[in-house]
Structure formats: C-alpha cells, structure tokens
Short mmCIF file of C-alpha atoms in Angstrom, two decimals:
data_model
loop_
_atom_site.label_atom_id
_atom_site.label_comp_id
_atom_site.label_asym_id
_atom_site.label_seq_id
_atom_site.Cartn_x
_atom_site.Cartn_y
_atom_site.Cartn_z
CA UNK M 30 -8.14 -77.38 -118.71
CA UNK M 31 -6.34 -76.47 -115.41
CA UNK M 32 -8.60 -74.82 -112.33
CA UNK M 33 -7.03 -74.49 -108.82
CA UNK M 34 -4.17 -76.47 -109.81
CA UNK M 35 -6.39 -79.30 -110.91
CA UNK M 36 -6.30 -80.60 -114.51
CA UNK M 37 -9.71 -81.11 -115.98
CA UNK M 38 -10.76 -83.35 -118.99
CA UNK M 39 -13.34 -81.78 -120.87
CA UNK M 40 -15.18 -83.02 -123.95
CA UNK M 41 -15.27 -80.02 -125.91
CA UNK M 42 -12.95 -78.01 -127.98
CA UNK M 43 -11.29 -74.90 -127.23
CA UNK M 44 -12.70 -73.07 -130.29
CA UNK M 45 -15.70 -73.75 -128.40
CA UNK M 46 -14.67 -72.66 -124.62
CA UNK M 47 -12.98 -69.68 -126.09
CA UNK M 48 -15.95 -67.98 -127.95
CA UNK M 49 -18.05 -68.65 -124.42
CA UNK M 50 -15.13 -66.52 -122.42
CA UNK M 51 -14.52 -62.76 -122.49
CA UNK M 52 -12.11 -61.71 -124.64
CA UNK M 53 -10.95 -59.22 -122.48
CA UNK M 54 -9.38 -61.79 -119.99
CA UNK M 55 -8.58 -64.69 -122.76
CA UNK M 56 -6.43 -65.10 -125.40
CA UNK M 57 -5.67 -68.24 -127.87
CA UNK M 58 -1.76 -68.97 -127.48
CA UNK M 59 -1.90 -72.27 -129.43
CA UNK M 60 -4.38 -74.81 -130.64
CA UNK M 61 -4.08 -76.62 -127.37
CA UNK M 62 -3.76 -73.67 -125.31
CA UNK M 63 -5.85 -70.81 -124.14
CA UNK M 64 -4.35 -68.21 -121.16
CA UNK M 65 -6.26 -66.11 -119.05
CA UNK M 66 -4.37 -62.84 -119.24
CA UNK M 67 -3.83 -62.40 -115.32
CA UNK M 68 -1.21 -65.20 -115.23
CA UNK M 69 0.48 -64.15 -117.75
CA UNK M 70 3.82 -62.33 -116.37
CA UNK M 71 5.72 -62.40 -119.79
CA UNK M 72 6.24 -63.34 -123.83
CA UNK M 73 9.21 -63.57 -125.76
CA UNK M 74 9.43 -64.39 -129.48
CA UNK M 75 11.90 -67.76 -130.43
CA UNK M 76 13.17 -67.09 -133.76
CA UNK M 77 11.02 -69.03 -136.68
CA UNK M 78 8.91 -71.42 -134.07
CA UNK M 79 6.57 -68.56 -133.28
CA UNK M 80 7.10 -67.92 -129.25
CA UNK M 81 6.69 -68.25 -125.57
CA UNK M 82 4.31 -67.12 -123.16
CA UNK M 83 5.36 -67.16 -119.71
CA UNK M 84 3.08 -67.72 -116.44
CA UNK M 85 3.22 -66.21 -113.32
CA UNK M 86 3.68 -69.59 -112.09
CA UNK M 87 6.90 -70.29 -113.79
CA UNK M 88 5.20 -72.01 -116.10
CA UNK M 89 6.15 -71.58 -120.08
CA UNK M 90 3.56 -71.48 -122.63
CA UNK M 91 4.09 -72.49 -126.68
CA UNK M 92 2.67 -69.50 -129.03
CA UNK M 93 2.18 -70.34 -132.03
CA UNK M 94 3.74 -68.78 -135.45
CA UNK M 95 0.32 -68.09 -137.31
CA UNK M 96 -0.64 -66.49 -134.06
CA UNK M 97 2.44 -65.11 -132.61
CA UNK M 98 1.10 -61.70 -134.00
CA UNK M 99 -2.30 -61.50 -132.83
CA UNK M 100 -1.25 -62.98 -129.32
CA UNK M 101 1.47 -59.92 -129.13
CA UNK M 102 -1.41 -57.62 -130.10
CA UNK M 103 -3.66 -58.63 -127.69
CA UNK M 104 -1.30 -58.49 -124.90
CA UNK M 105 0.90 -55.41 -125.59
CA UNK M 106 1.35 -52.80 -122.92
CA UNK M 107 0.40 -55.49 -120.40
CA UNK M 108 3.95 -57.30 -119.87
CA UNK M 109 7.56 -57.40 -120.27
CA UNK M 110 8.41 -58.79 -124.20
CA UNK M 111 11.12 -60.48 -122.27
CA UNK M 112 11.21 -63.23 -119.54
CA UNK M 113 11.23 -61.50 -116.74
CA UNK M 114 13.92 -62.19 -114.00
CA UNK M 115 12.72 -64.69 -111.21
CA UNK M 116 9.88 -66.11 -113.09
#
C-alpha cells in the first residue's frame, strides 16, 4: 500500500481493504493492485495480456485480462483510452 509516497506493509488482503473503501473512488486493477481513481490519468488495452493503467505520476499500472472489462467500465468517460502525451 503506497500513502504520501510511502510504501506500507499491511497484513491484510486487498479483497479485504477494497470492500472497506468507496467504490466510487476505487477500483481493483489486478490482484495486487487497487487505484484510487484520482491518479489515474489514462488506460490502454495490450493485446491478449489484459492492459495498462496509467498514473498521474508516470507511473504504469498492470490490468488484468479477467478484469480488463470491468476496470474499463468503471472508469469510462473519466480518461483518455490512450496514454496520454507527457505522462
């Protein structure tokens, strides 16, 4: 878990920190990975892997194939489907 930069080891899963967040402002990328929506500056699919979220930190995220679909879902009309440039 990252906050302020700062990577935090926490002993629980992320099945469990997700259903204690709103969904509004989280979504499941991965089963490592969980994105608050706000950083989230773009998403492009990568042929059969499933895709990428990029951060508004320049930072690239791994979606997942089984939940490439619901991730896109969830955060259509928000960004770019593409990288966007400078990022």
């Amino acid at each position: 878990m990252w906050d302020t930069g700062e990577r935090l080891l926490l002993a629980r899963s992320l099945g469990y920190l997700l259903a204690r967040l709103p969904d509004s402002d989280f979504v499941r990328l991965h089963r490592q990975y969980i994105v608050n929506r706000r950083w989230v500056a773009g998403m492009e699919r990568q042929s059969t892997k499933g895709g990428v979220v990029y951060l508004t930190t320049g930072e690239r995220l791994p979606v997942s194939r089984r939940r490439w679909v619901a991730v896109r879902a969830q955060l259509s009309g928000l960004i770019p489907r593409r990288h966007p440039a400078g990022v």
